[in-house]
Short mmCIF file of C-alpha atoms and ligand atoms in Angstrom, two decimals:
data_model
loop_
_atom_site.label_atom_id
_atom_site.label_comp_id
_atom_site.label_asym_id
_atom_site.label_seq_id
_atom_site.Cartn_x
_atom_site.Cartn_y
_atom_site.Cartn_z
CA MET A 17 -3.16 12.03 -4.32
CA ILE A 18 -5.16 9.60 -5.34
CA PHE A 19 -3.66 7.24 -7.79
CA ALA A 20 -5.39 4.87 -9.96
CA ARG A 21 -3.94 2.30 -12.97
CA TYR A 22 -6.90 2.20 -15.79
CA GLU A 23 -7.76 2.01 -19.47
CA ALA A 24 -9.22 4.71 -20.89
CA ARG A 25 -9.99 4.84 -25.11
CA GLY A 26 -7.73 1.93 -25.51
CA LYS A 27 -4.57 2.94 -23.55
CA THR A 28 -3.45 1.81 -20.31
CA ALA A 29 -2.32 4.57 -17.91
CA LEU A 30 -1.16 5.62 -14.55
CA GLY A 31 -3.15 8.47 -13.34
CA VAL A 32 -3.06 10.99 -10.45
CA SER A 33 -6.21 12.99 -8.97
CA ASN A 34 -6.86 15.41 -6.15
CA ASP A 35 -10.41 14.53 -6.60
CA GLY A 36 -10.59 10.97 -7.57
CA LYS A 37 -12.82 12.84 -10.91
CA GLY A 38 -10.14 13.87 -12.74
CA PHE A 39 -6.62 11.80 -13.88
CA VAL A 40 -4.04 13.22 -15.30
CA ASP A 41 -1.91 10.87 -16.61
CA LEU A 42 1.71 10.34 -15.78
CA THR A 43 2.70 8.08 -17.94
CA THR A 44 3.17 11.08 -20.41
CA LEU A 45 5.55 12.44 -18.54
CA SER A 46 8.92 12.17 -19.41
CA GLY A 47 10.86 10.67 -15.80
CA VAL A 48 8.07 9.87 -14.18
CA PRO A 49 7.56 5.35 -13.88
CA GLY A 50 4.72 4.45 -15.37
CA ASP A 51 4.11 1.42 -13.18
CA LEU A 52 2.86 2.72 -8.77
CA VAL A 53 5.62 0.37 -7.65
CA GLY A 54 8.51 2.48 -9.19
CA LEU A 55 6.84 5.89 -7.97
CA ILE A 56 6.40 4.63 -4.51
CA ARG A 57 9.76 3.72 -4.65
CA ASP A 58 11.22 6.73 -5.37
CA PHE A 59 8.15 9.03 -4.46
CA ALA A 60 10.71 11.62 -3.24
CA ARG A 61 12.32 12.67 -6.37
CA HIS A 62 9.48 12.63 -8.27
CA GLU A 63 6.57 14.53 -5.88
CA ALA A 64 7.25 17.89 -7.14
CA ALA A 65 6.50 16.54 -10.92
CA LEU A 66 3.54 14.89 -9.23
CA LYS A 67 2.32 18.59 -7.47
CA GLY A 68 3.45 19.80 -11.53
CA ALA A 69 0.75 17.14 -12.74
CA LEU A 70 -2.07 17.49 -10.60
CA ALA A 71 -2.07 21.58 -11.26
CA ALA A 72 -2.53 20.79 -15.15
CA LYS A 73 -5.62 19.85 -16.81
CA PRO A 74 -7.51 16.19 -16.10
CA THR A 75 -6.54 13.61 -19.04
CA HIS A 76 -9.59 11.29 -18.41
CA GLN A 77 -12.56 11.84 -16.47
CA ALA A 78 -13.36 9.05 -13.88
CA SER A 79 -16.20 8.24 -15.69
CA GLU A 80 -14.46 7.05 -19.25
CA ILE A 81 -11.71 5.28 -17.50
CA ARG A 82 -11.92 1.42 -16.27
CA PHE A 83 -9.87 1.00 -13.29
CA LEU A 84 -7.44 -1.51 -13.37
CA ALA A 85 -6.05 -3.38 -10.13
CA PRO A 86 -3.37 0.03 -8.86
CA ILE A 87 -0.28 -3.20 -8.17
CA PRO A 88 -1.80 -5.89 -10.81
CA SER A 89 1.20 -8.37 -10.10
CA PRO A 90 3.15 -7.71 -6.87
CA ASP A 91 6.82 -8.45 -6.11
CA LYS A 92 6.01 -10.15 -3.42
CA ASN A 93 3.10 -12.40 -2.17
CA VAL A 94 0.09 -10.01 -0.43
CA PHE A 95 0.47 -9.83 3.36
CA CYS A 96 -2.98 -10.70 5.37
CA VAL A 97 -3.54 -10.71 9.09
CA GLY A 98 -6.02 -13.16 10.39
CA ARG A 99 -8.58 -12.73 13.15
CA ASN A 100 -7.96 -9.29 14.01
CA TYR A 101 -11.75 -8.07 14.61
CA LYS A 102 -13.22 -9.58 18.16
CA GLU A 103 -16.69 -10.01 16.45
CA HIS A 104 -15.28 -11.88 13.41
CA VAL A 105 -12.70 -14.07 15.39
CA GLU A 106 -16.38 -14.89 17.74
CA GLU A 107 -18.62 -15.72 14.64
CA GLY A 108 -15.93 -18.01 14.22
CA PHE A 109 -15.60 -19.52 16.99
CA ARG A 110 -19.17 -20.16 17.37
CA ALA A 111 -19.77 -20.99 13.77
CA ARG A 112 -17.75 -24.25 14.29
CA GLY A 113 -19.92 -24.58 17.84
CA GLN A 114 -15.90 -24.01 20.02
CA GLU A 115 -15.43 -21.41 21.94
CA THR A 116 -13.55 -18.04 21.56
CA LYS A 117 -10.29 -17.81 21.96
CA LEU A 118 -8.86 -14.51 20.96
CA PRO A 119 -5.16 -14.36 19.62
CA GLN A 120 -2.21 -12.59 21.74
CA PHE A 121 -0.01 -11.72 18.83
CA PRO A 122 -1.09 -11.39 14.63
CA GLN A 123 -1.50 -13.69 12.86
CA PHE A 124 0.16 -13.76 9.32
CA PHE A 125 -1.10 -15.82 6.10
CA THR A 126 -0.68 -14.14 3.09
CA LYS A 127 -2.24 -14.08 -1.24
CA PRO A 128 -0.20 -15.13 -4.07
CA ARG A 129 0.05 -12.29 -6.54
CA THR A 130 -1.62 -14.38 -9.29
CA ALA A 131 -5.00 -13.75 -6.59
CA VAL A 132 -4.72 -10.06 -6.85
CA VAL A 133 -7.78 -8.72 -9.75
CA GLY A 134 -9.27 -5.73 -10.25
CA GLN A 135 -12.58 -3.05 -9.97
CA ASP A 136 -15.23 -5.08 -11.30
CA ASP A 137 -13.30 -8.57 -12.92
CA GLU A 138 -15.24 -11.31 -12.10
CA VAL A 139 -14.27 -13.83 -8.87
CA PRO A 140 -14.73 -17.40 -10.57
CA LEU A 141 -16.01 -19.40 -8.90
CA ASP A 142 -15.36 -23.00 -9.92
CA PRO A 143 -17.43 -25.65 -8.17
CA LYS A 144 -14.51 -28.46 -8.99
CA VAL A 145 -12.43 -26.28 -6.47
CA THR A 146 -15.00 -25.16 -4.17
CA SER A 147 -18.39 -25.22 -2.68
CA ALA A 148 -18.09 -22.47 0.09
CA LEU A 149 -16.57 -18.82 -1.70
CA ASP A 150 -16.81 -16.36 0.77
CA TYR A 151 -16.01 -12.16 0.93
CA GLU A 152 -14.45 -10.15 3.05
CA VAL A 153 -13.62 -6.43 2.85
CA GLU A 154 -10.59 -5.21 4.46
CA LEU A 155 -8.22 -2.00 4.33
CA GLY A 156 -5.17 -2.15 2.53
CA VAL A 157 -1.60 -0.43 3.57
CA ILE A 158 0.29 -0.44 0.69
CA ILE A 159 3.80 0.38 2.08
CA GLY A 160 6.21 3.15 0.99
CA LYS A 161 9.47 2.85 3.07
CA THR A 162 11.38 -0.21 3.49
CA GLY A 163 12.18 -1.24 6.41
CA LYS A 164 12.86 -3.32 9.14
CA ASN A 165 12.31 -4.12 12.63
CA ILE A 166 10.27 -0.77 12.46
CA SER A 167 9.31 0.40 15.75
CA GLN A 168 5.09 1.31 16.54
CA ALA A 169 6.81 5.20 16.82
CA ALA A 170 7.99 4.78 13.10
CA ALA A 171 5.34 2.71 11.65
CA LEU A 172 2.97 5.12 10.09
CA ASP A 173 5.58 6.68 8.73
CA HIS A 174 6.52 3.13 6.78
CA ILE A 175 2.74 3.11 5.20
CA PHE A 176 2.50 5.18 1.39
CA GLY A 177 -0.88 4.67 1.23
CA TYR A 178 -4.21 2.68 1.40
CA THR A 179 -6.34 1.02 -0.50
CA VAL A 180 -9.37 -1.54 0.06
CA ILE A 181 -9.05 -5.65 -1.01
CA ASN A 182 -11.67 -8.16 -0.38
CA ASP A 183 -9.78 -11.13 0.72
CA VAL A 184 -12.25 -13.89 -1.20
CA THR A 185 -12.25 -17.40 0.79
CA ALA A 186 -12.87 -20.70 -0.37
CA ARG A 187 -13.98 -21.94 3.21
CA ASP A 188 -13.86 -25.56 2.93
CA LEU A 189 -10.21 -25.02 1.56
CA GLN A 190 -9.02 -23.05 4.53
CA ARG A 191 -10.45 -26.25 6.31
CA ARG A 192 -9.45 -29.28 4.24
CA HIS A 193 -5.95 -27.64 4.92
CA ASP A 194 -5.83 -26.49 8.73
CA GLN A 195 -4.18 -23.85 7.17
CA TRP A 196 -4.78 -20.07 5.58
CA PHE A 197 -2.86 -19.86 2.38
CA LYS A 198 -4.41 -22.73 -0.05
CA GLY A 199 -7.82 -21.86 0.56
CA LYS A 200 -6.84 -17.70 0.26
CA GLY A 201 -4.62 -18.06 -2.20
CA ILE A 202 -7.19 -19.26 -5.82
CA ASP A 203 -6.51 -17.55 -8.96
CA GLY A 204 -9.32 -14.36 -9.11
CA SER A 205 -9.29 -13.96 -4.62
CA CYS A 206 -7.34 -11.35 -4.03
CA PRO A 207 -9.60 -7.96 -5.38
CA MET A 208 -8.17 -4.31 -5.02
CA GLY A 209 -9.14 -0.98 -5.49
CA PRO A 210 -10.06 0.82 -6.98
CA VAL A 211 -7.58 3.65 -6.08
CA VAL A 212 -4.59 4.33 -3.54
CA VAL A 213 -5.40 6.93 -1.85
CA HIS A 214 -2.64 8.64 -0.64
CA LYS A 215 -1.45 8.72 3.44
CA SER A 216 -1.72 12.51 3.62
CA ARG A 217 -5.79 11.85 2.41
CA ILE A 218 -6.22 9.92 5.52
CA PRO A 219 -5.24 11.44 8.72
CA ASP A 220 -6.51 8.62 11.09
CA PRO A 221 -7.00 5.06 9.26
CA GLN A 222 -8.20 3.67 12.53
CA GLY A 223 -10.99 5.72 12.32
CA LEU A 224 -12.75 4.31 9.52
CA ASN A 225 -16.45 2.45 8.12
CA ILE A 226 -15.49 0.04 6.84
CA THR A 227 -18.67 -2.15 4.92
CA MET A 228 -19.15 -5.25 1.84
CA ARG A 229 -22.70 -5.77 -0.03
CA VAL A 230 -23.87 -8.07 -1.45
CA ASN A 231 -26.48 -7.52 -3.78
CA GLY A 232 -27.14 -4.72 -2.50
CA GLU A 233 -27.37 -5.69 1.23
CA THR A 234 -25.40 -5.04 4.14
CA ARG A 235 -23.70 -7.92 5.61
CA GLN A 236 -20.14 -6.57 7.75
CA ASN A 237 -20.45 -2.99 8.15
CA SER A 238 -17.42 -2.35 11.27
CA ASN A 239 -15.13 0.17 11.16
CA THR A 240 -11.44 -0.55 11.44
CA LYS A 241 -11.47 0.96 15.00
CA HIS A 242 -12.05 -2.14 16.25
CA MET A 243 -9.42 -3.99 14.85
CA ILE A 244 -7.15 -6.34 17.51
CA PHE A 245 -3.50 -5.46 16.29
CA ASP A 246 -3.97 -2.00 14.66
CA LEU A 247 -1.78 -0.99 11.81
CA LYS A 248 1.30 -0.03 14.52
CA VAL A 249 1.41 -3.38 16.10
CA ILE A 250 0.93 -5.06 12.63
CA ILE A 251 3.56 -3.55 11.08
CA GLU A 252 5.92 -3.74 13.71
CA GLN A 253 5.63 -7.19 13.99
CA LEU A 254 5.10 -8.34 10.82
CA SER A 255 8.93 -6.34 9.95
CA LEU A 256 10.26 -7.75 12.67
CA GLY A 257 13.50 -9.88 11.67
CA MET A 258 11.99 -9.74 8.33
CA THR A 259 12.06 -6.47 6.04
CA LEU A 260 9.16 -4.97 4.46
CA GLU A 261 9.92 -3.06 1.29
CA ALA A 262 7.94 0.00 -0.72
CA GLY A 263 5.35 -1.37 -2.66
CA ASP A 264 4.65 -4.39 -0.53
CA ILE A 265 0.55 -4.75 0.56
CA ILE A 266 -0.79 -5.82 3.55
CA ALA A 267 -4.33 -6.35 4.25
CA THR A 268 -5.04 -6.39 7.78
CA GLY A 269 -7.74 -8.03 8.12
CA THR A 270 -11.83 -7.96 8.19
CA PRO A 271 -14.74 -7.70 10.25
CA SER A 272 -17.61 -9.49 11.37
CA GLY A 273 -20.44 -10.78 9.08
CA VAL A 274 -18.98 -12.99 6.78
CA GLY A 275 -21.20 -15.52 4.69
CA PHE A 276 -20.23 -18.22 6.52
CA ALA A 277 -21.15 -17.50 9.88
CA MET A 278 -24.22 -16.27 8.90
CA THR A 279 -27.51 -18.60 10.09
CA PRO A 280 -27.76 -19.90 7.48
CA PRO A 281 -24.93 -19.34 5.69
CA GLY A 282 -24.44 -16.77 2.97
CA LEU A 283 -21.84 -18.19 0.93
CA LEU A 284 -21.11 -16.30 -2.10
CA ARG A 285 -23.31 -18.22 -5.68
CA ASN A 286 -22.63 -17.42 -9.50
CA GLY A 287 -23.65 -13.57 -10.17
CA ASP A 288 -23.66 -12.13 -6.36
CA LEU A 289 -22.21 -8.54 -7.05
CA MET A 290 -19.75 -7.33 -4.02
CA GLU A 291 -19.30 -3.71 -3.12
CA ALA A 292 -16.25 -3.84 -0.17
CA GLU A 293 -16.29 -0.24 0.78
CA VAL A 294 -13.47 1.73 3.24
CA GLU A 295 -14.61 5.06 4.34
CA GLY A 296 -12.11 7.80 1.81
CA ILE A 297 -10.51 4.93 -0.48
CA GLY A 298 -14.04 4.19 -2.71
CA VAL A 299 -16.35 0.59 -3.45
CA LEU A 300 -14.47 -2.37 -4.95
CA ARG A 301 -17.13 -3.91 -7.07
CA ASN A 302 -16.42 -7.68 -8.85
CA ARG A 303 -19.49 -9.82 -9.31
CA VAL A 304 -18.49 -14.15 -8.75
CA LYS A 305 -19.43 -15.76 -12.33
CA GLN A 306 -19.72 -19.45 -11.83
CA VAL A 307 -16.84 -21.24 -13.67
CA GLY A 308 -15.91 -24.63 -15.13
MG1 LIG B 417 -9.14 -11.84 5.92
#
Protein backbone atom coordinates (compact mmCIF):
# COMPACT_ATOMS: atom_id res chain seq x y z
CA MET A 1 0.00 0.00 0.00
CA ILE A 2 1.13 3.50 -0.89
CA PHE A 3 -0.44 6.48 0.87
CA ALA A 4 -0.52 10.04 -0.35
CA ARG A 5 -2.11 13.31 0.64
CA TYR A 6 -2.81 15.34 -2.43
CA GLU A 7 -4.83 17.98 -4.21
CA ALA A 8 -6.80 17.02 -7.30
CA ARG A 9 -9.71 18.70 -9.05
CA GLY A 10 -9.77 21.41 -6.38
CA LYS A 11 -10.07 19.03 -3.46
CA THR A 12 -7.64 17.76 -0.81
CA ALA A 13 -7.65 13.99 -0.56
CA LEU A 14 -5.96 11.13 1.27
CA GLY A 15 -5.36 8.37 -1.23
CA VAL A 16 -4.25 4.78 -1.19
CA SER A 17 -2.67 3.01 -4.12
CA ASN A 18 -1.29 -0.36 -5.14
CA ASP A 19 1.11 0.93 -7.75
CA GLY A 20 1.59 4.66 -7.11
CA LYS A 21 -0.20 5.44 -10.38
CA GLY A 22 -3.90 5.30 -9.54
CA PHE A 23 -5.14 6.46 -6.11
CA VAL A 24 -8.44 5.76 -4.39
CA ASP A 25 -9.64 8.72 -2.33
CA LEU A 26 -10.25 7.53 1.24
CA THR A 27 -12.01 10.74 2.27
CA THR A 28 -15.06 9.55 0.32
CA LEU A 29 -15.31 6.37 2.43
CA SER A 30 -17.35 6.55 5.61
CA GLY A 31 -15.70 5.46 8.83
CA VAL A 32 -12.13 5.85 7.56
CA PRO A 33 -10.09 8.75 8.98
CA GLY A 34 -9.32 11.46 6.46
CA ASP A 35 -5.79 12.00 7.76
CA LEU A 36 -2.86 9.62 7.63
CA VAL A 37 -1.99 9.76 11.35
CA GLY A 38 -5.59 8.94 12.27
CA LEU A 39 -5.44 5.99 9.91
CA ILE A 40 -2.09 4.80 11.29
CA ARG A 41 -3.32 4.94 14.89
CA ASP A 42 -6.19 2.62 14.10
CA PHE A 43 -4.72 0.77 11.15
CA ALA A 44 -5.76 -2.79 12.07
CA ARG A 45 -9.41 -1.71 12.32
CA HIS A 46 -9.33 -0.03 8.90
CA GLU A 47 -7.26 -2.60 7.04
CA ALA A 48 -10.24 -4.44 5.55
CA ALA A 49 -11.75 -1.15 4.32
CA LEU A 50 -8.39 -0.25 2.76
CA LYS A 51 -8.19 -3.58 0.95
CA GLY A 52 -11.70 -3.00 -0.35
CA ALA A 53 -10.72 0.48 -1.53
CA LEU A 54 -7.69 -0.91 -3.32
CA ALA A 55 -9.88 -3.32 -5.25
CA ALA A 56 -12.01 -0.41 -6.52
CA LYS A 57 -11.34 1.73 -9.58
CA PRO A 58 -8.89 4.57 -8.81
CA THR A 59 -10.50 7.95 -8.25
CA HIS A 60 -7.40 9.89 -9.32
CA GLN A 61 -4.42 9.25 -11.55
CA ALA A 62 -0.98 10.37 -10.32
CA SER A 63 -0.71 12.61 -13.39
CA GLU A 64 -3.59 14.84 -12.18
CA ILE A 65 -2.41 14.94 -8.57
CA ARG A 66 -0.45 17.62 -6.74
CA PHE A 67 1.20 15.75 -3.88
CA LEU A 68 1.18 17.38 -0.43
CA ALA A 69 3.23 16.54 2.66
CA PRO A 70 1.79 13.19 3.84
CA ILE A 71 1.82 14.33 7.49
CA PRO A 72 1.73 18.13 7.15
CA SER A 73 1.67 19.05 10.84
CA PRO A 74 2.98 16.22 13.02
CA ASP A 75 1.92 16.28 16.67
CA LYS A 76 5.58 16.26 17.67
CA ASN A 77 8.78 17.54 16.19
CA VAL A 78 10.35 15.29 13.57
CA PHE A 79 13.05 13.19 15.26
CA CYS A 80 16.38 13.15 13.43
CA VAL A 81 19.62 11.21 13.67
CA GLY A 82 22.84 13.13 13.00
CA ARG A 83 26.11 11.60 11.78
CA ASN A 84 24.74 8.18 10.82
CA TYR A 85 26.79 7.33 7.73
CA LYS A 86 30.57 6.90 8.22
CA GLU A 87 31.61 8.71 5.03
CA HIS A 88 29.38 11.66 5.93
CA VAL A 89 30.92 11.86 9.42
CA GLU A 90 34.38 11.79 7.81
CA GLU A 91 33.59 14.52 5.27
CA GLY A 92 32.24 16.76 8.06
CA PHE A 93 35.35 16.50 10.21
CA ARG A 94 37.59 16.83 7.12
CA ALA A 95 35.83 20.05 6.05
CA ARG A 96 36.51 21.47 9.53
CA GLY A 97 40.13 20.26 9.54
CA GLN A 98 39.52 17.95 12.48
CA GLU A 99 40.20 14.30 13.15
CA THR A 100 37.19 12.00 12.64
CA LYS A 101 35.40 10.70 15.71
CA LEU A 102 32.63 8.21 15.05
CA PRO A 103 29.67 8.37 17.46
CA GLN A 104 29.28 5.51 19.95
CA PHE A 105 25.53 6.14 20.29
CA PRO A 106 23.02 7.73 17.91
CA GLN A 107 22.97 11.54 18.08
CA PHE A 108 19.44 12.90 18.13
CA PHE A 109 17.91 16.29 17.40
CA THR A 110 14.53 17.42 16.10
CA LYS A 111 12.96 19.64 13.46
CA PRO A 112 9.79 21.60 14.37
CA ARG A 113 6.57 20.85 12.51
CA THR A 114 6.63 24.37 11.04
CA ALA A 115 9.58 23.17 8.96
CA VAL A 116 7.50 20.53 7.13
CA VAL A 117 6.69 21.10 3.44
CA GLY A 118 5.72 18.72 0.64
CA GLN A 119 6.47 17.77 -2.94
CA ASP A 120 7.27 20.74 -5.21
CA ASP A 121 6.96 23.26 -2.36
CA GLU A 122 9.63 25.93 -2.51
CA VAL A 123 12.37 25.87 0.12
CA PRO A 124 12.98 29.49 1.17
CA LEU A 125 16.49 30.95 1.15
CA ASP A 126 16.46 34.19 3.12
CA PRO A 127 19.84 35.96 3.01
CA LYS A 128 19.00 37.66 6.35
CA VAL A 129 18.80 34.19 7.92
CA THR A 130 21.49 32.13 6.21
CA SER A 131 24.10 32.20 3.50
CA ALA A 132 24.93 28.50 3.79
CA LEU A 133 21.84 26.46 2.97
CA ASP A 134 22.50 22.76 2.35
CA TYR A 135 20.62 19.54 1.50
CA GLU A 136 20.58 16.07 3.14
CA VAL A 137 18.60 13.15 1.66
CA GLU A 138 17.34 10.74 4.33
CA LEU A 139 15.14 7.68 4.74
CA GLY A 140 12.13 8.73 6.83
CA VAL A 141 10.51 6.20 9.17
CA ILE A 142 6.87 6.56 10.26
CA ILE A 143 6.10 4.88 13.58
CA GLY A 144 2.97 2.70 13.48
CA LYS A 145 2.75 1.24 16.97
CA THR A 146 3.21 3.21 20.18
CA GLY A 147 5.86 1.90 22.55
CA LYS A 148 8.57 2.63 25.06
CA ASN A 149 11.82 0.77 25.83
CA ILE A 150 11.41 -1.05 22.50
CA SER A 151 13.89 -3.89 21.98
CA GLN A 152 15.87 -4.29 18.77
CA ALA A 153 14.01 -7.55 18.15
CA ALA A 154 10.65 -5.76 18.29
CA ALA A 155 11.75 -2.49 16.64
CA LEU A 156 10.61 -3.19 13.08
CA ASP A 157 7.13 -4.16 14.32
CA HIS A 158 6.74 -0.56 15.49
CA ILE A 159 7.26 0.84 11.98
CA PHE A 160 4.25 1.72 9.83
CA GLY A 161 6.09 2.73 6.69
CA TYR A 162 8.66 4.91 5.01
CA THR A 163 8.99 8.24 3.25
CA VAL A 164 11.75 10.48 1.90
CA ILE A 165 12.96 13.45 3.96
CA ASN A 166 15.33 16.25 2.94
CA ASP A 167 16.98 17.52 6.13
CA VAL A 168 17.68 21.01 4.76
CA THR A 169 20.28 22.69 6.96
CA ALA A 170 21.57 26.23 7.48
CA ARG A 171 25.25 25.39 8.11
CA ASP A 172 26.15 28.86 9.39
CA LEU A 173 23.40 28.71 12.05
CA GLN A 174 24.42 25.15 12.92
CA ARG A 175 27.99 26.38 13.63
CA ARG A 176 27.03 29.65 15.30
CA HIS A 177 24.81 27.97 17.88
CA ASP A 178 27.07 24.93 18.26
CA GLN A 179 24.19 22.46 18.10
CA TRP A 180 21.77 21.23 15.47
CA PHE A 181 18.30 22.45 16.33
CA LYS A 182 18.54 26.08 15.24
CA GLY A 183 20.27 25.46 11.91
CA LYS A 184 17.90 22.60 11.05
CA GLY A 185 14.67 24.14 12.31
CA ILE A 186 13.97 26.98 9.92
CA ASP A 187 10.66 27.14 8.03
CA GLY A 188 10.57 24.98 4.93
CA SER A 189 13.61 22.95 5.97
CA CYS A 190 11.82 19.58 6.23
CA PRO A 191 10.54 18.56 2.78
CA MET A 192 8.76 15.20 3.12
CA GLY A 193 7.09 12.81 0.69
CA PRO A 194 5.93 12.47 -1.98
CA VAL A 195 4.25 9.38 -0.47
CA VAL A 196 4.37 7.04 2.52
CA VAL A 197 5.03 3.46 1.49
CA HIS A 198 3.70 0.78 3.82
CA LYS A 199 6.43 -1.42 5.30
CA SER A 200 4.97 -4.52 3.57
CA ARG A 201 6.38 -3.13 0.30
CA ILE A 202 9.90 -2.62 1.72
CA PRO A 203 11.07 -6.01 3.00
CA ASP A 204 14.63 -4.80 3.71
CA PRO A 205 14.86 -1.12 4.72
CA GLN A 206 18.63 -1.54 5.15
CA GLY A 207 19.20 -2.21 1.47
CA LEU A 208 17.82 0.88 -0.28
CA ASN A 209 19.74 3.11 -2.66
CA ILE A 210 19.60 6.71 -1.48
CA THR A 211 20.53 9.64 -3.72
CA MET A 212 20.36 13.42 -3.99
CA ARG A 213 20.60 15.31 -7.26
CA VAL A 214 20.96 19.08 -7.47
CA ASN A 215 20.06 20.51 -10.89
CA GLY A 216 20.42 16.97 -12.25
CA GLU A 217 23.93 16.43 -10.84
CA THR A 218 24.27 13.50 -8.43
CA ARG A 219 25.67 14.81 -5.15
CA GLN A 220 24.83 12.00 -2.73
CA ASN A 221 24.73 8.34 -3.75
CA SER A 222 24.75 5.61 -1.14
CA ASN A 223 22.68 2.80 0.35
CA THR A 224 20.88 2.52 3.67
CA LYS A 225 23.04 -0.53 4.46
CA HIS A 226 25.82 1.96 5.27
CA MET A 227 24.04 3.43 8.29
CA ILE A 228 26.23 3.34 11.41
CA PHE A 229 23.14 2.73 13.56
CA ASP A 230 20.44 0.76 11.75
CA LEU A 231 16.70 1.28 12.28
CA LYS A 232 16.57 -1.31 15.07
CA VAL A 233 19.24 0.49 17.09
CA ILE A 234 17.74 3.92 16.37
CA ILE A 235 14.30 2.84 17.61
CA GLU A 236 15.73 1.01 20.63
CA GLN A 237 17.84 3.99 21.69
CA LEU A 238 15.25 6.70 20.93
CA SER A 239 12.47 4.85 22.77
CA LEU A 240 14.61 4.28 25.87
CA GLY A 241 12.57 5.93 28.60
CA MET A 242 10.66 7.97 25.99
CA THR A 243 7.41 6.89 24.38
CA LEU A 244 7.40 6.75 20.59
CA GLU A 245 3.84 7.20 19.34
CA ALA A 246 2.04 6.09 16.21
CA GLY A 247 2.50 8.86 13.67
CA ASP A 248 5.92 9.95 14.97
CA ILE A 249 8.50 10.52 12.25
CA ILE A 250 12.23 9.76 12.33
CA ALA A 251 14.75 11.02 9.76
CA THR A 252 17.55 8.47 9.88
CA GLY A 253 20.62 10.41 8.77
CA THR A 254 22.29 11.36 5.51
CA PRO A 255 25.15 9.85 3.51
CA SER A 256 28.21 11.76 2.26
CA GLY A 257 28.11 14.34 -0.52
CA VAL A 258 26.55 17.31 1.26
CA GLY A 259 27.29 20.74 -0.19
CA PHE A 260 29.37 22.29 2.57
CA ALA A 261 31.94 19.48 2.50
CA MET A 262 32.54 19.69 -1.27
CA THR A 263 35.63 21.36 -2.71
CA PRO A 264 34.68 24.03 -3.58
CA PRO A 265 31.52 24.03 -1.44
CA GLY A 266 28.29 23.26 -3.30
CA LEU A 267 25.80 25.11 -1.12
CA LEU A 268 22.31 25.87 -2.40
CA ARG A 269 21.49 28.92 -4.50
CA ASN A 270 18.28 30.56 -5.63
CA GLY A 271 16.56 28.37 -8.22
CA ASP A 272 18.41 25.13 -7.45
CA LEU A 273 16.30 22.00 -7.90
CA MET A 274 16.83 19.30 -5.25
CA GLU A 275 15.71 15.74 -6.05
CA ALA A 276 15.94 13.42 -3.04
CA GLU A 277 15.32 9.78 -3.89
CA VAL A 278 15.07 6.61 -1.86
CA GLU A 279 14.65 3.34 -3.74
CA GLY A 280 11.14 1.93 -3.53
CA ILE A 281 9.65 5.18 -2.21
CA GLY A 282 10.05 7.92 -4.79
CA VAL A 283 11.62 11.24 -5.72
CA LEU A 284 11.04 14.26 -3.48
CA ARG A 285 11.48 17.43 -5.57
CA ASN A 286 11.91 20.93 -4.15
CA ARG A 287 13.26 24.13 -5.59
CA VAL A 288 15.18 26.74 -3.60
CA LYS A 289 13.55 30.17 -3.75
CA GLN A 290 15.21 33.32 -2.50
CA VAL A 291 12.92 35.39 -0.27
CA GLY A 292 13.22 38.60 1.74
MG1 LIG B 1 20.46 15.03 8.64
